[in-house]
Short mmCIF file of C-alpha atoms in Angstrom, two decimals:
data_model
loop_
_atom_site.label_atom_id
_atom_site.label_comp_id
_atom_site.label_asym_id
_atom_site.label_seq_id
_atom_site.Cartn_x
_atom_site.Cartn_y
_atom_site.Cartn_z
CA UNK A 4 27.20 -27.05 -14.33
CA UNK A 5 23.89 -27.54 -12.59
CA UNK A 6 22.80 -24.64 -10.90
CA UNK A 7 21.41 -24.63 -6.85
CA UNK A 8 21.90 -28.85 -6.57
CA UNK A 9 22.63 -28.68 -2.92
CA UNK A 10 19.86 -28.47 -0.29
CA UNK A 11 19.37 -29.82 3.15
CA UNK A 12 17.74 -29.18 6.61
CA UNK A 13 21.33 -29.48 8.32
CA UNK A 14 23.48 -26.22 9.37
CA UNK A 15 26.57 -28.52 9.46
CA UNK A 16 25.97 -29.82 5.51
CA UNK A 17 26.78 -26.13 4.91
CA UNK A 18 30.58 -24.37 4.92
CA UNK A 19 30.38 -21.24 6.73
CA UNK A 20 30.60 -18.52 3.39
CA UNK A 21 33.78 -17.03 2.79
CA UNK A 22 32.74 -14.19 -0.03
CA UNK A 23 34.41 -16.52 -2.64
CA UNK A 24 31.58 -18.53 -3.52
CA UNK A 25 29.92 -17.94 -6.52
CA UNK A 26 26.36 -17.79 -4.20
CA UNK A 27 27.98 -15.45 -1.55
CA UNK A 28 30.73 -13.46 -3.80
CA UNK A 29 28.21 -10.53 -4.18
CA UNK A 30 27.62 -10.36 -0.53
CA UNK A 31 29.19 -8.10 2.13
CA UNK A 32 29.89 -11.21 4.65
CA UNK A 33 30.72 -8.94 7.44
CA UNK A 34 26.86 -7.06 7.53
CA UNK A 35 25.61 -9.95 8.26
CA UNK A 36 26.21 -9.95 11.78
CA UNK A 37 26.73 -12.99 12.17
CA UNK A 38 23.91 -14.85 10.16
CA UNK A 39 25.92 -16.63 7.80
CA UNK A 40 28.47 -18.14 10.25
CA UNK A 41 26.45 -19.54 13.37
CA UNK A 42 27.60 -16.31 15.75
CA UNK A 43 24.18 -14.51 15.62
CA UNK A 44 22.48 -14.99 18.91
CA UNK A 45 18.52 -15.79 18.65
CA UNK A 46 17.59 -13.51 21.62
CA UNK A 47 15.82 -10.58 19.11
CA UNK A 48 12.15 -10.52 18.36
CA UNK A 49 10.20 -9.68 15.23
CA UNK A 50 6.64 -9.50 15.99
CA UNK A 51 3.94 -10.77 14.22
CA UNK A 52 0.48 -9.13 13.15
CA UNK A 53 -2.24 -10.85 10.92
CA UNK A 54 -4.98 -9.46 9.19
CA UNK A 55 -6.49 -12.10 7.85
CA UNK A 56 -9.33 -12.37 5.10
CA UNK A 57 -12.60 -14.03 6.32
CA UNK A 58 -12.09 -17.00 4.60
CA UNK A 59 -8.41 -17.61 5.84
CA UNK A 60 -7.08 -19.13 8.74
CA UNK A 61 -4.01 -17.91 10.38
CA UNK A 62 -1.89 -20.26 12.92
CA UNK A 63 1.00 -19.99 14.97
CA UNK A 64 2.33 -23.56 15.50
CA UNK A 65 5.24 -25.24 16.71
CA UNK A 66 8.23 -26.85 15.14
CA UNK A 67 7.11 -30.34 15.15
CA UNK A 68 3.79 -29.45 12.86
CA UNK A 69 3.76 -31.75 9.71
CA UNK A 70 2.91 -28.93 7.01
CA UNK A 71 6.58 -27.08 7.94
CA UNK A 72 9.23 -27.94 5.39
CA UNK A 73 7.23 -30.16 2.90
CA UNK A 74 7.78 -27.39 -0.05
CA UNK A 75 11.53 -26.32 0.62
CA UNK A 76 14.88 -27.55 1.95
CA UNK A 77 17.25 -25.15 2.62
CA UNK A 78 19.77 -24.74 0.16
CA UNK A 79 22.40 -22.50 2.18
CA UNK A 80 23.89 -21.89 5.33
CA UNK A 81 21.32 -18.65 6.57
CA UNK A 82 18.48 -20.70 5.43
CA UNK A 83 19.24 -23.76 7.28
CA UNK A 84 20.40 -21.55 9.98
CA UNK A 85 16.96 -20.35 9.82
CA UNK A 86 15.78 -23.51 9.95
CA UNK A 87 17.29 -24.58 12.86
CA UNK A 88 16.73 -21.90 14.99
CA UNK A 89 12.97 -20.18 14.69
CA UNK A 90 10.64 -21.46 17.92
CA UNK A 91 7.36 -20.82 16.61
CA UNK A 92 6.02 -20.49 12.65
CA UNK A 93 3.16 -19.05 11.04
CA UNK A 94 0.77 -21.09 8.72
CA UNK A 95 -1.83 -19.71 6.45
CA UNK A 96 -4.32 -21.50 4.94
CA UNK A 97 -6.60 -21.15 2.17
CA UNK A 98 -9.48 -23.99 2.23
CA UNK A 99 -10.13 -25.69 -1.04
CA UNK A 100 -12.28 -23.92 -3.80
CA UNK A 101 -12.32 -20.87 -1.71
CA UNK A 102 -11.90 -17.08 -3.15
CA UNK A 103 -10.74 -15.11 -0.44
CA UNK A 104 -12.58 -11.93 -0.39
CA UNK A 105 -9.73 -9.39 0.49
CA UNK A 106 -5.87 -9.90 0.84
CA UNK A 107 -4.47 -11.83 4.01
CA UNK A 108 -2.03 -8.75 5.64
CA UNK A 109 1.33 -10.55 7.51
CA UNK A 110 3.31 -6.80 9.10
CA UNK A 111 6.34 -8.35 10.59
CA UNK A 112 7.77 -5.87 12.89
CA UNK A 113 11.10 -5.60 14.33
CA UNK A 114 12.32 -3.57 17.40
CA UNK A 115 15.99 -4.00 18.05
CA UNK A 116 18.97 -4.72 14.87
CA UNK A 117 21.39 -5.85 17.67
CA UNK A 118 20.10 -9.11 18.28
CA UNK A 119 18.93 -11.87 15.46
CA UNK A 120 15.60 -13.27 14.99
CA UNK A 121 14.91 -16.48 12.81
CA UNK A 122 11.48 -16.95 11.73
CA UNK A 123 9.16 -19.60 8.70
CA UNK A 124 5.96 -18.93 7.30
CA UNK A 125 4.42 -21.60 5.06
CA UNK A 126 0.99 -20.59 2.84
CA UNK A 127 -0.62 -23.49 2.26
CA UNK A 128 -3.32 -22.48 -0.81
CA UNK A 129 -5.37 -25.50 -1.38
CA UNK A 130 -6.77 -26.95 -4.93
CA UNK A 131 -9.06 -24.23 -6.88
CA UNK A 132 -8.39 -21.60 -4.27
CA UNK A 133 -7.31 -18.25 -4.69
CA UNK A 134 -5.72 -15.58 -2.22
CA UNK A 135 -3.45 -12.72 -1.66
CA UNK A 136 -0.94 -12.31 0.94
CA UNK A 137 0.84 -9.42 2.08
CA UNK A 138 4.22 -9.75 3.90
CA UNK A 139 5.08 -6.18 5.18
CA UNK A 140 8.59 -6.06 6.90
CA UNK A 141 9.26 -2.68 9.12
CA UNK A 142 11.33 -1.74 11.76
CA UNK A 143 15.09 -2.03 13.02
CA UNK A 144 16.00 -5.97 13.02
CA UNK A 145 18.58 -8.46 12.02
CA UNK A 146 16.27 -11.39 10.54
CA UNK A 147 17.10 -14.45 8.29
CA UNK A 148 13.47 -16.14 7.20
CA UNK A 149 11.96 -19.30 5.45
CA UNK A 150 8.47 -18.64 3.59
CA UNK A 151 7.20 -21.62 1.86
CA UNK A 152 4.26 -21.22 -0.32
CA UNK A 153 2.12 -24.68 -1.73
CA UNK A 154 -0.04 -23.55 -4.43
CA UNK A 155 -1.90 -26.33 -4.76
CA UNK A 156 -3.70 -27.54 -8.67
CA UNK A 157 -5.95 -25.11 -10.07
CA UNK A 158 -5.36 -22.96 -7.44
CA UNK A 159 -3.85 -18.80 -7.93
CA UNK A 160 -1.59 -17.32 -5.24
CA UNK A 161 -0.72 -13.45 -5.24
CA UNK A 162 2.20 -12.28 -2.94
CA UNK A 163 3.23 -8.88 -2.02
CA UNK A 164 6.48 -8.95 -0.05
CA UNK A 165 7.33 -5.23 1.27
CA UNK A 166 11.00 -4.86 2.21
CA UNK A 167 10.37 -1.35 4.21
CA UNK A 168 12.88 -1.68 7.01
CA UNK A 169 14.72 0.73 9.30
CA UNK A 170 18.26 2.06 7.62
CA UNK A 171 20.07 -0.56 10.27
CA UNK A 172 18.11 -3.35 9.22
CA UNK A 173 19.77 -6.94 8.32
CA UNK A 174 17.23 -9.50 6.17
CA UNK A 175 18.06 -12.74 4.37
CA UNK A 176 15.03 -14.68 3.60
CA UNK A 177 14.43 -17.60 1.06
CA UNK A 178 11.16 -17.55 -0.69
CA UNK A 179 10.01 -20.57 -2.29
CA UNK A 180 6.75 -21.07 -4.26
CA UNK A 181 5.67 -24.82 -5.56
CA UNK A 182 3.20 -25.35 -7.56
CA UNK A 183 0.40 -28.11 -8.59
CA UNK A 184 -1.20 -28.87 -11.57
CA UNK A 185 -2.44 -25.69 -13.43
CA UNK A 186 -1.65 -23.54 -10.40
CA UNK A 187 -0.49 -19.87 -11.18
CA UNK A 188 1.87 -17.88 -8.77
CA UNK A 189 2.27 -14.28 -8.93
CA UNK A 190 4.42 -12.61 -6.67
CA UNK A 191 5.82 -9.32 -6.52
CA UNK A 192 9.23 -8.32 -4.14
CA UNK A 193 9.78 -4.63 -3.36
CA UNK A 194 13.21 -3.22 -1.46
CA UNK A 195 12.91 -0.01 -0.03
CA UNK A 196 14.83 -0.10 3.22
CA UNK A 197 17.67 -1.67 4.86
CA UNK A 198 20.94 -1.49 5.53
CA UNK A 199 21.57 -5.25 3.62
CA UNK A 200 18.73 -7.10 1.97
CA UNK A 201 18.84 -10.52 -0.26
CA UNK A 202 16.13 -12.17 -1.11
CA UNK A 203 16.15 -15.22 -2.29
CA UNK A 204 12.67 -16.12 -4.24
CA UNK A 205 12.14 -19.48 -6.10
CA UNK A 206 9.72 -21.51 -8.11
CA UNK A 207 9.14 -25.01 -8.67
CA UNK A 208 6.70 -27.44 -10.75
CA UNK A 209 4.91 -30.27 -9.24
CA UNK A 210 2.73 -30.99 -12.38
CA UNK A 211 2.66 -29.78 -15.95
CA UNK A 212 0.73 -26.82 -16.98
CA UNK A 213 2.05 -23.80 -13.97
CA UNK A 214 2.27 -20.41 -14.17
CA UNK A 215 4.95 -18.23 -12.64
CA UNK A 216 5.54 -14.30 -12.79
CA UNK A 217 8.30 -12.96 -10.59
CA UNK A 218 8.26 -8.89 -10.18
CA UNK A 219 10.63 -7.10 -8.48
CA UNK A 220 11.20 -3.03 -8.09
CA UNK A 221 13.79 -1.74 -5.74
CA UNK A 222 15.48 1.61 -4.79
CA UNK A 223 18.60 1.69 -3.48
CA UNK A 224 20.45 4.61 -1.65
CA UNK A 225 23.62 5.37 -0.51
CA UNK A 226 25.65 2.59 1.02
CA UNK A 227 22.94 0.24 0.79
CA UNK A 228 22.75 -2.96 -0.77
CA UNK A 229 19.84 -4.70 -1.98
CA UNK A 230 20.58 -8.22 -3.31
CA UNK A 231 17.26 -10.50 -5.50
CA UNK A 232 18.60 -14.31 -6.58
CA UNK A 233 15.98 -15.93 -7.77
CA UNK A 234 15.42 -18.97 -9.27
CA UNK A 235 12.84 -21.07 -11.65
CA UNK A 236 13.31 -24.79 -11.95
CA UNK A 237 11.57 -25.76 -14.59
CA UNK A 238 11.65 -30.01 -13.92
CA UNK A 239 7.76 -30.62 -15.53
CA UNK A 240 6.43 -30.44 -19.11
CA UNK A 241 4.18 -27.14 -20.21
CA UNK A 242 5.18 -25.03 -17.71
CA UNK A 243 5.84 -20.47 -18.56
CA UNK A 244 7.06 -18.46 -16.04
CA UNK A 245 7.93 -14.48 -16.55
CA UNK A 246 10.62 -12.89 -14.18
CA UNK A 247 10.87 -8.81 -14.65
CA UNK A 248 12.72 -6.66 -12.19
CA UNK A 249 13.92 -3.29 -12.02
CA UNK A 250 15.70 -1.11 -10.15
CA UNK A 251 17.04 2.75 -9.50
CA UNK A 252 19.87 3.82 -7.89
CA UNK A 253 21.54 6.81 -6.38
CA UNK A 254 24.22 8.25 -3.83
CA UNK A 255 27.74 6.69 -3.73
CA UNK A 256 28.25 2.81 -3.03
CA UNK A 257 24.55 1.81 -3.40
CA UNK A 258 24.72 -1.71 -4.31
CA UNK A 259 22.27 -3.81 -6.43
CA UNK A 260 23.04 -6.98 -6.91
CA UNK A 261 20.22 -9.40 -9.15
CA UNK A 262 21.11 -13.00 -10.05
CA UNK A 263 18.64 -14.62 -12.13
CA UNK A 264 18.87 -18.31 -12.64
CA UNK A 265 16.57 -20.42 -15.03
CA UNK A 266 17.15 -24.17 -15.11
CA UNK A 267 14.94 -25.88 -18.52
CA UNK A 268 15.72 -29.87 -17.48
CA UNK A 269 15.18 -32.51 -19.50
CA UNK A 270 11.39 -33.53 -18.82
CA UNK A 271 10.28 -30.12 -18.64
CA UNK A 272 9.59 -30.26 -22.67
CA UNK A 273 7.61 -27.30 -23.96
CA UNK A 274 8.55 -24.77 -21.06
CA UNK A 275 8.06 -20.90 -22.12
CA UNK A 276 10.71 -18.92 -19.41
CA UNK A 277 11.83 -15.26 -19.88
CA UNK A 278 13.85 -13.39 -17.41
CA UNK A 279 14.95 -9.51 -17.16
CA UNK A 280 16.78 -6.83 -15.30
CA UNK A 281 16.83 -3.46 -15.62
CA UNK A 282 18.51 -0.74 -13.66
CA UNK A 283 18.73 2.85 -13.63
CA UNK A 284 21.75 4.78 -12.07
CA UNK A 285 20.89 7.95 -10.81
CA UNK A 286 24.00 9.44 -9.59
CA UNK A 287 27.76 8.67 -9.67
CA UNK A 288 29.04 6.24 -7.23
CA UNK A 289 26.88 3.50 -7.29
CA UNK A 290 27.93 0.23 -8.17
CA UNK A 291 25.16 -2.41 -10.41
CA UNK A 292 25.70 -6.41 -10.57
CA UNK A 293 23.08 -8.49 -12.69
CA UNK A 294 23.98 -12.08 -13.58
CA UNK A 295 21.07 -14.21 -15.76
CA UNK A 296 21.63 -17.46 -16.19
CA UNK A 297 19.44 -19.85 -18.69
CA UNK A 298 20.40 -23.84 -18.06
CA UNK A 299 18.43 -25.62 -20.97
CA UNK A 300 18.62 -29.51 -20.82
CA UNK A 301 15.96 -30.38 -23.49
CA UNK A 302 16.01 -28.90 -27.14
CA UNK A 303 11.97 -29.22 -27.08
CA UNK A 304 11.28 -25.67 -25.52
CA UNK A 305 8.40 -23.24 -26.72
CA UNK A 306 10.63 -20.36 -25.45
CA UNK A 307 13.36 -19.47 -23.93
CA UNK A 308 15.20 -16.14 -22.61
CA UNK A 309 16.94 -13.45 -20.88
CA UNK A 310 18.09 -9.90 -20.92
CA UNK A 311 19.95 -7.56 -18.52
CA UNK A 312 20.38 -3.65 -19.13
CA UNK A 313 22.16 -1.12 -16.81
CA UNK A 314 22.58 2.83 -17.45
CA UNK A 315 22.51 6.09 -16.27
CA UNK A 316 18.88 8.43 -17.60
CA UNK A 317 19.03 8.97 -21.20
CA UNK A 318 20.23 12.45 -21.55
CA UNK A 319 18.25 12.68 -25.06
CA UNK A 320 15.11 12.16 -23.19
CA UNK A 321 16.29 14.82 -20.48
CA UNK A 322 16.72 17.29 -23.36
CA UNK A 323 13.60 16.20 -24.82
CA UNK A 324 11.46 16.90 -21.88
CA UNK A 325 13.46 20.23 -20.66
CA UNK A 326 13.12 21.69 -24.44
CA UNK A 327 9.08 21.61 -23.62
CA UNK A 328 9.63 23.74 -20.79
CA UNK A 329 10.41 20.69 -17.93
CA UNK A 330 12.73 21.60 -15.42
CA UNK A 331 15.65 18.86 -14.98
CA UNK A 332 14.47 17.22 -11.31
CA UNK A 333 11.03 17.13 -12.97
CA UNK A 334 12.36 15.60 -16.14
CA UNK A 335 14.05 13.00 -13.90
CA UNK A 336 11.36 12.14 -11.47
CA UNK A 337 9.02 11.42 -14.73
CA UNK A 338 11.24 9.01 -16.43
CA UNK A 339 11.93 7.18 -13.15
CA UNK A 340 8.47 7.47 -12.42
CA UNK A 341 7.59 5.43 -15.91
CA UNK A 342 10.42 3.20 -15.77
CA UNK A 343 9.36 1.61 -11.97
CA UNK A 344 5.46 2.78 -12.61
CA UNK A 345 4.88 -0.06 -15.27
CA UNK A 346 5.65 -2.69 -12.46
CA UNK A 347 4.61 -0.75 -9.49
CA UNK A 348 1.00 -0.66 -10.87
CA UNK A 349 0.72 -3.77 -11.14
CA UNK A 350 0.35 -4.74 -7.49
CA UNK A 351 -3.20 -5.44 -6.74
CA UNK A 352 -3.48 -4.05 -3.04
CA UNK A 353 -3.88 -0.15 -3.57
CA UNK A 354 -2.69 0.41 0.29
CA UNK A 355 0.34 -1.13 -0.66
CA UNK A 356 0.83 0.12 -4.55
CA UNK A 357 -0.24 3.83 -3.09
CA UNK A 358 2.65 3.14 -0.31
CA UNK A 359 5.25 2.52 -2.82
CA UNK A 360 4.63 5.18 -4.86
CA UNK A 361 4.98 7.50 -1.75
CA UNK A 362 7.97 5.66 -1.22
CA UNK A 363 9.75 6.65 -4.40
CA UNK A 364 8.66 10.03 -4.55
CA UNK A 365 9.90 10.58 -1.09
CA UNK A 366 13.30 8.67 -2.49
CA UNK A 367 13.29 11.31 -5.14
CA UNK A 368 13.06 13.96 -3.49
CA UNK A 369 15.56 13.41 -1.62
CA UNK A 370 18.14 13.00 -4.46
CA UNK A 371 16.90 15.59 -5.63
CA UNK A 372 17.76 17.75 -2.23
CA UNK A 373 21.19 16.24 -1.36
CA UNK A 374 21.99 16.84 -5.59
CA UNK A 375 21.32 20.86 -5.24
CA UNK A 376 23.10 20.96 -1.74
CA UNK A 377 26.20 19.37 -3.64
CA UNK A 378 26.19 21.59 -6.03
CA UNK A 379 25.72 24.52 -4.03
CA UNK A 380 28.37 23.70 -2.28
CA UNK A 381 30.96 22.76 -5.26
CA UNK A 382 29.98 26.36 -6.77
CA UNK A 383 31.02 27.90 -2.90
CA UNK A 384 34.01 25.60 -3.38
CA UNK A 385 34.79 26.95 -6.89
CA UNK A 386 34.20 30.68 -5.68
CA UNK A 387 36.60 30.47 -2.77
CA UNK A 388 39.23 29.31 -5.25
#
């Protein structure tokens, strides 16, 4: 079977999800207010502020402007929903041969989860150029998004996108990366908040000789779930790509889902592709889902890969640290810090890699709170018996 064939600009080309659809089975249909099955009104805002680099030009435009949809066609209901229903988009552009001197900030903003708010973003990075953008999500919304990014030949592309919403937050958005000739993409997804998140990134190759590396580091608490499907279609000779994300949990029914899906076809001789998942389960209670998925249509492949690994902390490295004089929460907070750190450093914006690290500290410390107050209060329990 051929994986993600179907794809078109049309709501109507699209059966409204039932959660038994191999795309959608992972998915709690009914927290998506409404996204997934046309019922969402497109009355809510999220606001949009750019900090753009010097050398970058920022646009809002309407729906008729030429550059919208020429990398991606929606290939589900939300994102053709999406497509049908955001009034004004965002373009950024990146002239040819141009190194932009600091990142290009995008802080998306919402202010109400009762109401929906469809939005597309297209990054247009033109031959030889080079840029970072930064797509910072905060705030209570319900939001399903398109963001198309053209990396054009020769040209490098970094991209930060921060899930940091409000707990009642809603976001579906499909990110899709193509690239030219000798282009390299690097892009790097972190989930922090949210009450449902999917992201949906993707990569394809226009020419022989791209570069692709997908990061991902998530945290998920208590009744959240965080859902990452990506995919890499590999369709032109030459091309590597590297996909590496990780993930901690903790507090009963967190939810991470991660579906990785790798498609080698038949032209695309001498492709390099590995993919991996990791997850760390913190607590009892939580529940872990990680699918890869390696479609290889040519035997003429210089590599090809993938690897998923779920668990709870190694208890031998617990004793290890504690025998050297380590409390327990400090043992734990070092080995999560390690495990997420060697992805976590590698975003280049030190506002946003200092952020994240807050982030996860903050994360741990409250585990670390709500696991003394449970046991406190199981030792009370135990006493009054």
């Amino acid at each position: 079977m051929t994986l993600h064939e179907k794809a078109s600009f049309e709501v109507a080309d699209f059966d409204v999800p039932t959660g038994r659809e191999e795309e959608w089975r992972f998915t709690p249909l009914r927290r998506l207010r409404g996204l997934h099955n046309g019922k969402a009104q497109a009355d809510g805002k999220v606001l949009l502020e750019a900090d753009a680099a010097p050398e970058v030009t920022v646009e809002q435009v309407g729906r008729d402007d030429a550059r919208l949809g020429t990398a991606y066609t929606p290939s589900d209901r939300v994102s053709a929903q999406a497509w049908a229903s955001f009034t004004q988009a965002t373009v950024v552009t990146v002239p040819k041969e141009t190194v932009a001197s600091r990142p290009t900030i995008l802080r998306l903003r919402g202010e109400d989860a009762s109401a929906a708010a469809f939005g597309h973003t297209t990054v247009i990075v033109e031959p030889f150029a080079e840029a970072t953008v930064v797509l910072a999500h905060r705030g209570p919304a319900t939001y399903a998004d398109n963001v198309e990014f053209v990396v054009g030949d020769g040209a490098r592309l970094s991209v930060i996108s921060l899930q940091d919403w409000a707990d009642d937050a809603v976001h579906v958005s499909h990110q899709h990366a193509r690239l030219g000739r000798d282009a390299r993409f690097v892009s790097h997804n972190v989930s922090l908040g949210g009450d449902l998140v999917r992201i949906s990134p993707s990569v394809s190759f226009d020419a022989p000789g791209g570069d692709a590396e997908l990061y991902g580091v998530y945290f998920v608490d208590g009744g959240q779930h965080l859902e990452h499907r990506l995919l890499v279609d590999h369709a032109q000779p030459r091309c590597r790509s590297r996909v590496d994300y990780r993930g901690a949990l903790q507090d009963r029914d967190a939810h991470a889902v991660w579906i990785g899906d790798v498609i080698i076809r038949a032209e695309a001789e001498g492709t390099d592709t590995y993919e991996l998942n990791r997850n760390l389960v913190l607590t009892d209670g939580t529940r872990v889902d990680s699918v890869p998925n390696l479609e290889i249509l040519t035997g003429e492949v210089a590599g090809a890969g993938h690897a998923s690994a779920s668990g709870r902390l190694d208890d031998e490295h617990l004793f290890y640290l504690q025998a050297r004089g380590i409390t327990r929460d400090d043992a734990r907070r070092m080995i999560v810090r390690g495990y997420l750190g060697q992805l976590i450093e590698r975003i280049e914006v030190e506002e946003i890699r200092a952020g994240v690290e807050a982030a996860i500290e903050a994360e741990l410390d409250r585990g670390a709170r709500d696991g003394a107050r449970d046991k406190e209060a199981g030792s009370q329990g135990a006493g009054e018996r």
